Short mmCIF file of C-alpha atoms in Angstrom, two decimals:
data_model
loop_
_atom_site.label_atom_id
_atom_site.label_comp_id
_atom_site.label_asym_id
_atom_site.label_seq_id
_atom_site.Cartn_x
_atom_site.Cartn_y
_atom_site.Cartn_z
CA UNK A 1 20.72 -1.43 27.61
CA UNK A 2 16.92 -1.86 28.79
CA UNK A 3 17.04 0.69 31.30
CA UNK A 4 18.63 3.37 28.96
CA UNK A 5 15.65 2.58 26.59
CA UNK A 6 13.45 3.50 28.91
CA UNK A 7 14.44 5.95 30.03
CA UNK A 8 14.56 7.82 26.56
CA UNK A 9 11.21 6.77 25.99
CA UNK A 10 9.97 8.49 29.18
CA UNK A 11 11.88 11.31 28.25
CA UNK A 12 10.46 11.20 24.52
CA UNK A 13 7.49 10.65 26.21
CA UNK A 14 7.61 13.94 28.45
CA UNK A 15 8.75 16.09 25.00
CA UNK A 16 5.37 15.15 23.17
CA UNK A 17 3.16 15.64 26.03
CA UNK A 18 4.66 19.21 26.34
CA UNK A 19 4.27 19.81 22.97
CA UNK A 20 1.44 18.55 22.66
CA UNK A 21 0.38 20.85 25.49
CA UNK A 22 1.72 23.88 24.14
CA UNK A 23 -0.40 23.39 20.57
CA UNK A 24 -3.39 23.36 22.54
CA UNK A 25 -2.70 26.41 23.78
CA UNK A 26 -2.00 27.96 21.19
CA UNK A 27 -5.00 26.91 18.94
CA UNK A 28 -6.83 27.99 21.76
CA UNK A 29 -5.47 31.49 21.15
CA UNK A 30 -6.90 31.68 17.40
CA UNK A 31 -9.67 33.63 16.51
CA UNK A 32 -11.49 30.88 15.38
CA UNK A 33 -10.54 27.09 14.84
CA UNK A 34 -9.17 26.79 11.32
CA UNK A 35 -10.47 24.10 8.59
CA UNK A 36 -8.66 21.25 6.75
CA UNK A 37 -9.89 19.82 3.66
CA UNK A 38 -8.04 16.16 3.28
CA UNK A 39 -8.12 14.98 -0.23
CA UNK A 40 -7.50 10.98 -1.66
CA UNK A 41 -7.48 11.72 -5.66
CA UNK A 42 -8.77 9.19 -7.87
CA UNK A 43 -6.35 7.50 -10.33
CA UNK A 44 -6.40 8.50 -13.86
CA UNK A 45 -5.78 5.40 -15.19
CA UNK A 46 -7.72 3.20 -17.74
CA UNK A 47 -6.72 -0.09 -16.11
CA UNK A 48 -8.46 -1.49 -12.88
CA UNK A 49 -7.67 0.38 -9.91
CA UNK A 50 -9.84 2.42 -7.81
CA UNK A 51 -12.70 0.48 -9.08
CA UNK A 52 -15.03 -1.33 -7.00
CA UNK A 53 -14.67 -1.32 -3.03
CA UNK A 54 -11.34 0.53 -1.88
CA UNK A 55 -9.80 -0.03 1.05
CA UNK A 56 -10.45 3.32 4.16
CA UNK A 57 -7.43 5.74 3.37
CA UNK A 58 -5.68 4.73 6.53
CA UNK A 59 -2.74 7.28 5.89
CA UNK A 60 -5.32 10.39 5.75
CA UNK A 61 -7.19 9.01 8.59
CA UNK A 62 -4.16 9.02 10.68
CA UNK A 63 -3.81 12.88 9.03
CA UNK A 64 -7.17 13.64 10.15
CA UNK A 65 -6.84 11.86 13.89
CA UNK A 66 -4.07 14.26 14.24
CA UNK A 67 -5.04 17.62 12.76
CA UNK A 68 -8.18 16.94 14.45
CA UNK A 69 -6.87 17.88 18.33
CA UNK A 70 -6.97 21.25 16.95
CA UNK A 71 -8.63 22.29 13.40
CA UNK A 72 -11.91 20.66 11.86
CA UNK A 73 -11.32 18.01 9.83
CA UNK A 74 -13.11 17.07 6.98
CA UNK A 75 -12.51 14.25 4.31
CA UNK A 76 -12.66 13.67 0.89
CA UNK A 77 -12.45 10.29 -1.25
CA UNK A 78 -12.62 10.73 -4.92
CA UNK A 79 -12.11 7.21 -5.12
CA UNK A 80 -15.78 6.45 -3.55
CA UNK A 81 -17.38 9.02 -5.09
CA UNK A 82 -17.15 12.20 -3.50
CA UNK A 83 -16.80 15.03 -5.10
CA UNK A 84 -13.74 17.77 -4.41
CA UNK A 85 -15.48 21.49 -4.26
CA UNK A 86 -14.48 23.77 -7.17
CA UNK A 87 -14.85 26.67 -4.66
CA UNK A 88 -11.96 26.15 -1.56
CA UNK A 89 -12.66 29.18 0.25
CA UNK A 90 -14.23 27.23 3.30
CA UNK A 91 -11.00 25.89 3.79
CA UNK A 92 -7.58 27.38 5.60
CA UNK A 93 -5.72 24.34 4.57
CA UNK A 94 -6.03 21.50 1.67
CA UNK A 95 -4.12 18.53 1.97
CA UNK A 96 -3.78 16.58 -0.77
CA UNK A 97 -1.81 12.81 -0.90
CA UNK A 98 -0.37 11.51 -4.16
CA UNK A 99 0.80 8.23 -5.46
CA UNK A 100 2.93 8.48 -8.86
CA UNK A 101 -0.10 7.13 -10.86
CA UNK A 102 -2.62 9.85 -9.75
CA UNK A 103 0.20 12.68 -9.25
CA UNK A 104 -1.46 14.31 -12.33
CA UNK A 105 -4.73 15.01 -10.24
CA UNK A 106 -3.54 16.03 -7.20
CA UNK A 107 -1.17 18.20 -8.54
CA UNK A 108 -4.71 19.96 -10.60
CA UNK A 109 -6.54 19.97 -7.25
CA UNK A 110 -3.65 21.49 -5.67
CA UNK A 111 -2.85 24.26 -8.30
CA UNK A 112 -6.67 25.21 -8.09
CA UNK A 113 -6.35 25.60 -4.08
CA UNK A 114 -3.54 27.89 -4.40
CA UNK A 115 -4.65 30.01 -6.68
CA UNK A 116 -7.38 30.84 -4.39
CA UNK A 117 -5.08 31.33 -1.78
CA UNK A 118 -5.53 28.39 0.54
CA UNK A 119 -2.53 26.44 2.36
CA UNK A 120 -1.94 23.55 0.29
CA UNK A 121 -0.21 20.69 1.87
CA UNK A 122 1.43 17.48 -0.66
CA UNK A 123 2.26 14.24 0.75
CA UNK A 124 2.33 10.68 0.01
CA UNK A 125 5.09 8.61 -1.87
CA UNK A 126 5.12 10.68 -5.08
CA UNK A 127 5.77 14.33 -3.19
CA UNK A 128 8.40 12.62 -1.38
CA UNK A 129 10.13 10.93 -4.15
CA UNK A 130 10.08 14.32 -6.61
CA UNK A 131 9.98 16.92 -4.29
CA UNK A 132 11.42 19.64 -6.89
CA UNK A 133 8.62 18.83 -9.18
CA UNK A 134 5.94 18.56 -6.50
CA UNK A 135 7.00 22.19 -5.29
CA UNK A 136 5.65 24.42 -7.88
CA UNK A 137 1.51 22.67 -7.25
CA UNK A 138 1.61 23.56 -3.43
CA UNK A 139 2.73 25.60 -0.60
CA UNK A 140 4.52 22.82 1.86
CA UNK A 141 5.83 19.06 0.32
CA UNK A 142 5.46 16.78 3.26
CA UNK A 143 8.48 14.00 2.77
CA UNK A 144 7.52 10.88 4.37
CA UNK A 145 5.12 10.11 7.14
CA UNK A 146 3.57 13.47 8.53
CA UNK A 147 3.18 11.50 12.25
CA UNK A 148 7.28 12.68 12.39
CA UNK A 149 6.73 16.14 11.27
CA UNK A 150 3.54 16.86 13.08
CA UNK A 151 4.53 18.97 16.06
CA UNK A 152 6.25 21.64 13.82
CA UNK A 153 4.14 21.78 10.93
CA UNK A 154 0.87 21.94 13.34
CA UNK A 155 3.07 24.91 14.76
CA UNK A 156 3.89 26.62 11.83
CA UNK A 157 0.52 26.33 10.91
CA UNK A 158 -1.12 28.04 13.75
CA UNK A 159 1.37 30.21 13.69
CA UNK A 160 1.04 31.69 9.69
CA UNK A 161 4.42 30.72 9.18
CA UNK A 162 4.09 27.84 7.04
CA UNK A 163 7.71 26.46 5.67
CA UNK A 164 8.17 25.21 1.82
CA UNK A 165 9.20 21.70 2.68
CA UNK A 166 8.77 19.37 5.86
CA UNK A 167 11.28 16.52 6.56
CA UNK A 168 11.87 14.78 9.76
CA UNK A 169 15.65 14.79 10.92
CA UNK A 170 14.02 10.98 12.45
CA UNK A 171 11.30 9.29 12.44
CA UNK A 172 8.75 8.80 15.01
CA UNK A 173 8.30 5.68 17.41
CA UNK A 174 5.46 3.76 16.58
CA UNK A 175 4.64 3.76 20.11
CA UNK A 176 3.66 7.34 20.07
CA UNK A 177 0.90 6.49 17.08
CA UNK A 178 -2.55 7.29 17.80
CA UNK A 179 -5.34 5.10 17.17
CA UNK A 180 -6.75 6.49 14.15
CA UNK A 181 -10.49 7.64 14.14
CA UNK A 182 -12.27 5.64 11.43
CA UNK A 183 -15.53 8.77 11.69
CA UNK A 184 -13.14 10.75 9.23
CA UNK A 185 -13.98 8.22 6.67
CA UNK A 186 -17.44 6.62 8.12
CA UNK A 187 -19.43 9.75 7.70
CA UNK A 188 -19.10 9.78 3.98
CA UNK A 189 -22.69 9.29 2.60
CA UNK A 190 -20.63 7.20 0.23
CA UNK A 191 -18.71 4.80 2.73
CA UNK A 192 -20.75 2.02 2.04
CA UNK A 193 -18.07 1.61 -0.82
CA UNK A 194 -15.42 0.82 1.33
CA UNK A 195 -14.27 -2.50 1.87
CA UNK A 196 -15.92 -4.35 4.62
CA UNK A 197 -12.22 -5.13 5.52
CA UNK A 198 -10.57 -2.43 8.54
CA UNK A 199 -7.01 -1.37 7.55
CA UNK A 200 -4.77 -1.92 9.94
CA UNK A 201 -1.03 -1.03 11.27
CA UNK A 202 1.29 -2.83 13.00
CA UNK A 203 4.70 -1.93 11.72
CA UNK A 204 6.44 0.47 8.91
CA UNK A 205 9.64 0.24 6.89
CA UNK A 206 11.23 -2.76 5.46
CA UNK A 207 15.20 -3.07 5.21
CA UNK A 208 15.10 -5.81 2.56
CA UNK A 209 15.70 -3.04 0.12
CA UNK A 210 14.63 -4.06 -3.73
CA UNK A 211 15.76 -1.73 -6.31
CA UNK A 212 12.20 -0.91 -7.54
CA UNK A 213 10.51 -0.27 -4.63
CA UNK A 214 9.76 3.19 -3.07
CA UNK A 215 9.78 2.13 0.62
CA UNK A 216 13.55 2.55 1.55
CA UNK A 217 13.18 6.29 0.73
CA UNK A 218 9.68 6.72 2.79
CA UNK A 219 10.73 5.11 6.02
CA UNK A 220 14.50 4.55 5.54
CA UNK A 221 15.76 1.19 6.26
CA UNK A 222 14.53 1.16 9.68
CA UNK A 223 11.62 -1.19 10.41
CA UNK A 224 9.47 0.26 13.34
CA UNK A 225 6.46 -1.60 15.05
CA UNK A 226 4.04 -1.01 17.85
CA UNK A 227 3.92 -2.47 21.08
CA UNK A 228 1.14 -6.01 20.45
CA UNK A 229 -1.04 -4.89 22.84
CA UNK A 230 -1.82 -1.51 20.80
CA UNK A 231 -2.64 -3.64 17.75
CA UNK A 232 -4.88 -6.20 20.07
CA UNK A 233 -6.58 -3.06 21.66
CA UNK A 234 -7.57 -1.65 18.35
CA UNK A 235 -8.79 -4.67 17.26
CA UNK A 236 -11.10 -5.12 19.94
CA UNK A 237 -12.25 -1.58 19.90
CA UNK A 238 -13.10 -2.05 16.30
CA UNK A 239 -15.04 -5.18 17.44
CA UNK A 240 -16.83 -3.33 20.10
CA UNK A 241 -17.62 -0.42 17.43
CA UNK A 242 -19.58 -2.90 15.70
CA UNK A 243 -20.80 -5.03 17.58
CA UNK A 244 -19.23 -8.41 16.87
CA UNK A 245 -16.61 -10.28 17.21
CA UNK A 246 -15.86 -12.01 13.88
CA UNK A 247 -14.24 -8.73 12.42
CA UNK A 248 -11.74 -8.68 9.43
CA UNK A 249 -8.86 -6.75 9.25
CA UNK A 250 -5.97 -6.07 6.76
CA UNK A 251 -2.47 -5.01 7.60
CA UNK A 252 -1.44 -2.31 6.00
CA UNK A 253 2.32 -3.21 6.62
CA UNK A 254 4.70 -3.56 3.76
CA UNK A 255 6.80 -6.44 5.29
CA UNK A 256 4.87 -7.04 8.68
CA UNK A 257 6.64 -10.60 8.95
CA UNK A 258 9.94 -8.76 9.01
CA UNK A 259 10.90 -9.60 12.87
CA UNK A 260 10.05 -12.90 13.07
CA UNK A 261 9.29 -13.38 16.67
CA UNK A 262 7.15 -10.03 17.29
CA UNK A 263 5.18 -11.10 13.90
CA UNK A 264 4.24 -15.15 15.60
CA UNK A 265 3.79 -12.87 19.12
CA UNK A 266 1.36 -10.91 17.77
CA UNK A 267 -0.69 -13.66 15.92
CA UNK A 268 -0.55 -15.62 19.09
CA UNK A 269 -2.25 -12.69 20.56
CA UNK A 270 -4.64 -12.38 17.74
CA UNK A 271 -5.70 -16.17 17.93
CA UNK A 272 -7.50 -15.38 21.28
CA UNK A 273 -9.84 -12.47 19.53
CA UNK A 274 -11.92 -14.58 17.19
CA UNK A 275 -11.10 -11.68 13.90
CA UNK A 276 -9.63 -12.73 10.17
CA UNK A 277 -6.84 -11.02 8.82
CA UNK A 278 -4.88 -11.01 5.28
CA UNK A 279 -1.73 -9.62 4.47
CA UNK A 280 1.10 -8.84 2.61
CA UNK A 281 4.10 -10.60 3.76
CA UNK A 282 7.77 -11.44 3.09
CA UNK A 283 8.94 -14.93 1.47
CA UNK A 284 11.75 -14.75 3.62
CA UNK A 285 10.17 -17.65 6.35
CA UNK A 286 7.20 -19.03 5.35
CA UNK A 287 9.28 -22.28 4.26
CA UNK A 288 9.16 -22.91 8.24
CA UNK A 289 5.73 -25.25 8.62
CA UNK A 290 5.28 -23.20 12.12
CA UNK A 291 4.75 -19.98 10.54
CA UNK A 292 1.62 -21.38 8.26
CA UNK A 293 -0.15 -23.20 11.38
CA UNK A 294 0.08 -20.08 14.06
CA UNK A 295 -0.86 -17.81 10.70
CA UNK A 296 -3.94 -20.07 10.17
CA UNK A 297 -4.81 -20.48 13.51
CA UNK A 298 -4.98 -16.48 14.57
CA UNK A 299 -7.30 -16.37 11.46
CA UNK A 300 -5.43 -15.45 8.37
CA UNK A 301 -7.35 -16.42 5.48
CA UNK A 302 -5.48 -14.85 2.97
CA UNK A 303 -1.64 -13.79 2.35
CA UNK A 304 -0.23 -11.79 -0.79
CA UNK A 305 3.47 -12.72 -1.54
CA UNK A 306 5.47 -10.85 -3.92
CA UNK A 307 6.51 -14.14 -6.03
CA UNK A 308 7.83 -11.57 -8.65
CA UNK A 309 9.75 -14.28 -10.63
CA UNK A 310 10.66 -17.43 -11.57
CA UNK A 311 13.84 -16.41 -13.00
CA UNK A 312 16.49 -16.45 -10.59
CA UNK A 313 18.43 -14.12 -12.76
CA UNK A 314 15.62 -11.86 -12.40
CA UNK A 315 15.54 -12.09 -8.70
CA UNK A 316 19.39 -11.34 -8.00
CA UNK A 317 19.24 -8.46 -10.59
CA UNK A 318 16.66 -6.59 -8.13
CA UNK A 319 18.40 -7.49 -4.61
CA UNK A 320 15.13 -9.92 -3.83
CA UNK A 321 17.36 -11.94 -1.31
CA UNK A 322 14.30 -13.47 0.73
CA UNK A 323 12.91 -15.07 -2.47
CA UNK A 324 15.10 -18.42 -2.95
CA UNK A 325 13.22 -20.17 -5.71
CA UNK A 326 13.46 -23.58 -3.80
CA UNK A 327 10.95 -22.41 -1.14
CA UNK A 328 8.29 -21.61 -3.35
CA UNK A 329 6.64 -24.83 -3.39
CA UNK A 330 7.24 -25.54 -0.01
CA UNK A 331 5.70 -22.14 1.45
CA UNK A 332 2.43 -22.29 -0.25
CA UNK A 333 1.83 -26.00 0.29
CA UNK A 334 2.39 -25.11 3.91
CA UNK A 335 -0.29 -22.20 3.68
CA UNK A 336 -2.72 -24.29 2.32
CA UNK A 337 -2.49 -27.01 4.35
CA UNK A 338 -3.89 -24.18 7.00
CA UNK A 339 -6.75 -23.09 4.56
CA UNK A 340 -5.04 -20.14 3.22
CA UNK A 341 -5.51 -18.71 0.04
CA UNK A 342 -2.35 -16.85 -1.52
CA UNK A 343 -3.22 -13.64 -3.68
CA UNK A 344 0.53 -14.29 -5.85
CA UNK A 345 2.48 -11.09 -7.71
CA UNK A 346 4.28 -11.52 -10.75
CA UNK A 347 5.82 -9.15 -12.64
CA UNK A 348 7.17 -9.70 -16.18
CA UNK A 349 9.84 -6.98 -18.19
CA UNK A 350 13.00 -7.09 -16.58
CA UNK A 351 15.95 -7.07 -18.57
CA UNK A 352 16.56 -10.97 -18.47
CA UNK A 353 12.97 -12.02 -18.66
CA UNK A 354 12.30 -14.09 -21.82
CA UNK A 355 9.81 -15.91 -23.26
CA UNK A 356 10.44 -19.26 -21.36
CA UNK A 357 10.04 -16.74 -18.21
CA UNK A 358 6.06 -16.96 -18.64
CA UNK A 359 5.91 -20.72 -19.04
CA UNK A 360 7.58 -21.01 -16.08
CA UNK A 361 5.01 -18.71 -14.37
CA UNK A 362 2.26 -20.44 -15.82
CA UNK A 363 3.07 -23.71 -15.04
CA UNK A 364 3.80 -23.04 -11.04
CA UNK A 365 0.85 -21.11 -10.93
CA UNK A 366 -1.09 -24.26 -11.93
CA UNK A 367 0.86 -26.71 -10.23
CA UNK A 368 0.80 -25.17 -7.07
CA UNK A 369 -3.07 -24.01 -7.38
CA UNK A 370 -2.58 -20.32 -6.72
CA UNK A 371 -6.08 -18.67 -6.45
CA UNK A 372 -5.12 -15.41 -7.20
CA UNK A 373 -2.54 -14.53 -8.93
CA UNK A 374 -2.01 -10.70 -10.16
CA UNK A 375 0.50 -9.74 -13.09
CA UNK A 376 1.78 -6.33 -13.46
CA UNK A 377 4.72 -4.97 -16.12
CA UNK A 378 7.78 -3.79 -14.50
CA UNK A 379 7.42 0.14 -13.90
CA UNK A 380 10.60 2.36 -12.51
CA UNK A 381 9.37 4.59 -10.08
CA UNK A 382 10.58 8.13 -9.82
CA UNK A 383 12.74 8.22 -7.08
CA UNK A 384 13.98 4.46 -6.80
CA UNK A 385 17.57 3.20 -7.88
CA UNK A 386 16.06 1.45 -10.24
CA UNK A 387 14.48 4.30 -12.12
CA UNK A 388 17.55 6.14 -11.96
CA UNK A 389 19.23 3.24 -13.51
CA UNK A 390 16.00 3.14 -16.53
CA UNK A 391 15.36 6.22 -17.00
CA UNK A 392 16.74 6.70 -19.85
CA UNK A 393 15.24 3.47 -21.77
CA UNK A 394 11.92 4.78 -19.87
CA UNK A 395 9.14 5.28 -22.83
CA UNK A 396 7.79 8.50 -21.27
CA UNK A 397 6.90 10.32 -18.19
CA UNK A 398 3.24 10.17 -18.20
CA UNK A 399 2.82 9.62 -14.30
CA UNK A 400 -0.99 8.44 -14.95
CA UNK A 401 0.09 5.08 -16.89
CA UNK A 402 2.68 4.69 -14.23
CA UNK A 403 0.10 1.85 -12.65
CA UNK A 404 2.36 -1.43 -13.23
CA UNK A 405 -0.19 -2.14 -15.91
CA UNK A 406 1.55 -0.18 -18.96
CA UNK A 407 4.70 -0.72 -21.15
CA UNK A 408 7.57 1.19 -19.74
CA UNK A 409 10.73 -0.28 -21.70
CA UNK A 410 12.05 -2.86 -23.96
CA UNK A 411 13.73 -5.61 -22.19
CA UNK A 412 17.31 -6.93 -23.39
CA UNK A 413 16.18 -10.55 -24.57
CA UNK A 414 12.58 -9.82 -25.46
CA UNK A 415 11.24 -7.10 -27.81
CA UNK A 416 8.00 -5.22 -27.01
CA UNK A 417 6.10 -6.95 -28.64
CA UNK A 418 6.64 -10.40 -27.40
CA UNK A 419 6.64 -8.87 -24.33
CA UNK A 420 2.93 -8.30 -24.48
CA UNK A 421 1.99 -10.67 -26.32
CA UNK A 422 2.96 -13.53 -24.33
CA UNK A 423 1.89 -11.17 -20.73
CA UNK A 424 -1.79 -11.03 -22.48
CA UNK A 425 -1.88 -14.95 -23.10
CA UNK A 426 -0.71 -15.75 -19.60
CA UNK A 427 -3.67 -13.80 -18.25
CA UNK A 428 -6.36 -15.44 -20.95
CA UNK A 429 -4.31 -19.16 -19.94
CA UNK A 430 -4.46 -18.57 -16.14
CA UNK A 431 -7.82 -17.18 -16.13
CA UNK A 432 -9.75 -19.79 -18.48
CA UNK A 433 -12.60 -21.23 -16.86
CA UNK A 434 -11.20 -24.99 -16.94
CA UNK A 435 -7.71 -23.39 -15.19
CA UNK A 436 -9.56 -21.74 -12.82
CA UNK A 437 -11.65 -25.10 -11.95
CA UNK A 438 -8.58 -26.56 -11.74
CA UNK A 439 -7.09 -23.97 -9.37
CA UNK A 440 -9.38 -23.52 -7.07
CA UNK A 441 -11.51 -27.10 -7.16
CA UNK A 442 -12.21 -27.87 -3.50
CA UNK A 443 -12.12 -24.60 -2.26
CA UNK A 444 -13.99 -22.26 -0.13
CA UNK A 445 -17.14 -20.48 -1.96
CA UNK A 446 -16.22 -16.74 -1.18
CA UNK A 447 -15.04 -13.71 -2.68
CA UNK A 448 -11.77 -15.26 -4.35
CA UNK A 449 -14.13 -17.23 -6.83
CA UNK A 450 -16.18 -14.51 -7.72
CA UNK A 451 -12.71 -12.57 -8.74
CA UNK A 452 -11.39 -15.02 -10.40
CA UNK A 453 -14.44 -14.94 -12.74
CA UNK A 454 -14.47 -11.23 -12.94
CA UNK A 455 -10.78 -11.96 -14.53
CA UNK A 456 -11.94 -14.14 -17.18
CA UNK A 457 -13.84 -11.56 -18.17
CA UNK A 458 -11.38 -9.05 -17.92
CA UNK A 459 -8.77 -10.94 -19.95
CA UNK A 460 -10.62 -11.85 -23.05
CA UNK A 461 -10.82 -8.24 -23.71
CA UNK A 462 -7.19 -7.70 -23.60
CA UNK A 463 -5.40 -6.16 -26.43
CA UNK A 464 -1.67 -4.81 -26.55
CA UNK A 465 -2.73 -0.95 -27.03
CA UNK A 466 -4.29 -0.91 -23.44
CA UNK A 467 -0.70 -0.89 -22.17
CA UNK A 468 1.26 1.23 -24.43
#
């Protein structure tokens, strides 16, 4: 079994170096070196996102890394403050990705381009999950990752022959993932807006497979990852870049913990580097006391766990196996015992939420001193099982309040308007000063204070229009 592994990775490896080979030649045969224009819309939303410091793109500056080996690359982040040109014709090709809550602008940016006659490329998880309706704003829908589609769409593009839709028959090995350039976004005059925090990638996919999320249908049910020492090397290079050791990272995975034994591998690697990590991570093993002390000792100082509910009817209605309700407790007691905070997800709306559903929240929130806990309304994406099983109870199809912060439906046991009024008093409850003393007494002075107080701010203004 080993051996016939390898050997099909030499042999994949032999295909890309060809092809890589052969696109180099044949950019070299262009009159001139054509120009991409990668675009990150900002959200249209009224709620909270986008504002402050973002995190780098880390999807378009794996886009650029690549397209840069043989066009000039240049980078745009609406979300920091640059500003997309109204004139395009500098450009041979605009890219453009698109989650479902800023589809509206991209889709505006990418009409404009091709009316002027430029390529215009579409990715990200909205393109992919309505490609028929993503069609008609561009020349080329990407589906999925572009890393597994590279080789022919670089092709095609060099080549004038640019196809209407790009889908990989399978998807790429992580092995064969560049290390992305972090210039692409660094020579912004506005990238002092970033997040001091360096995305990061260790694996892709997760096979747990909830109803409501888009994953499945980006990366399949396959769950990829990257041989350790390419993570470990790109940490260090990033600590060599500037110049010090304590570095902080954040993985960019959606279930990094997936494989067990790679995910404790790779922190035992990590705990030798001296960096600080956070990231999102499955419930499914944290209940195991070794998983918390390894975590805390390769420098996690914060995890965000998709809690969800504390209704198990809830939790079996949208396939969320790895939650079991009697490892809650147990999980984040464990993680703090190793001085890490827990950024917690709840979401309220689902069809057997009731009122007794927030009380419940509230009161294991408290109990178990979570320091930052984030609330969202239950949205069906366009694409998921779940939204084909909503949408028609789905309010409307305004993609710009599709942000997990506005009223979607009416759930079976609780009308609208309960709904929100007992989501808006779990915010003002959670986020009182005396809760939040009582949360976070005893713990570190850093930034998870100072957003906790920038909460109870937020929620006092609250009112139920904001999410209709």
């Amino acid at each position: 079994m080993l051996a016939g592994v390898s050997n099909t990775a030499e042999a994949s490896s032999q295909f890309t170096d060809n092809t890589a080979e052969s696109l180099l030649q044949l950019a070299a045969q262009q009159k001139r070196r054509k120009k991409w224009l990668l675009i990150q819309p900002k959200s249209q939303t009224s709620m909270m996102v986008d504002s402050g410091s973002v995190s780098m793109p880390l999807n378009l500056i794996m886009v650029a890394t690549l397209a840069g080996t043989l066009f000039d690359v240049e980078l745009v982040d609406e979300r920091i403050g640059d500003k997309v040109p109204q004139d395009f014709s500098a450009y041979d090709v605009v890219a453009i990705t698109s989650r479902t809550l800023n589809a509206h602008r991209a889709y505006g940016i990418g009409d404009r381009a091709k009316a002027q006659g430029r390529v215009v490329l579409l990715g990200g998880v909205h393109p992919t999950m309505l490609r028929d309706e993503a069609t008609s704003h561009c020349t080329s829908v990407i589906y999925g990752e572009i890393e597994s589609v590279w080789n022919d769409l670089a092709s095609d593009l060099l080549r004038g022959t640019v196809k209407p839709f790009y889908k990989a028959s399978e998807l790429r090995a992580m092995s064969k993932m560049t290390k992305p350039d972090f210039s692409f976004a660094l020579e912004s005059h506005n990238a002092k807006r970033y997040s001091s925090r360096i995305p990061i990638l260790a694996t892709k996919g997760c096979p747990v497979g909830c109803n409501f999320c888009t994953t499945p249908t980006v990366y399949g049910k396959s769950f990829r990852y990257r041989e350790m020492e390419l993570v470990l090397d790109e940490m260090r290079s990033h600590q060599e870049r500037l110049g010090k050791k304590l570095v902080r990272f954040s993985f960019m995975d959606d279930n990094i913990s997936f494989r067990p034994q790679y995910f404790t591998d790779l922190l035992e690697g990590m705990s030798k580097l001296g960096v600080r990590w956070n990231a999102n991570i499955s419930m499914n093993f944290l209940h195991k006391p070794e998983v918390a002390e390894i975590a805390g000792r390769s420098g996690c100082d914060l995890m965000s766990i998709g809690f969800e509910s504390l209704n198990p009817d809830v939790l079996k209605s949208v396939n969320k196996g790895s939650n079991r309700l009697q490892n809650y407790s147990t999980a984040v007691s464990n993680l703090h015992k190793h001085k890490i905070a827990i950024q917690g997800y709840f979401m309220f709306g689902f069809d057997d939420d009731n009122e007794k559903s927030f009380q419940a929240t509230y009161d294991f929130i408290m109990q178990n001193r979570i320091e930052f806990p984030v609330f969202s309304l239950v949205t069906p994406f366009p694409g998921t099982p779940y939204f084909e099983e909503m949408k028609n109870r789905v309010r409307h199809l305004d993609w710009d309040k599709y942000d997990t912060y506005h009223y979607m439906f009416e759930p079976k046991k609780l009308s609208g308007e309960k709904l929100l009024e007992n989501f808006i008093k779990l915010q003002r409850e959670v986020y009182k000063g005396r809760a939040i003393m009582q949360r976070m007494q005893g713990k570190p002075l850093n930034w998870v204070w100072f957003v906790n107080f920038l909460m109870n701010r937020f929620t006092r203004k609250l009112t139920p229009e904001i999410y209709l």
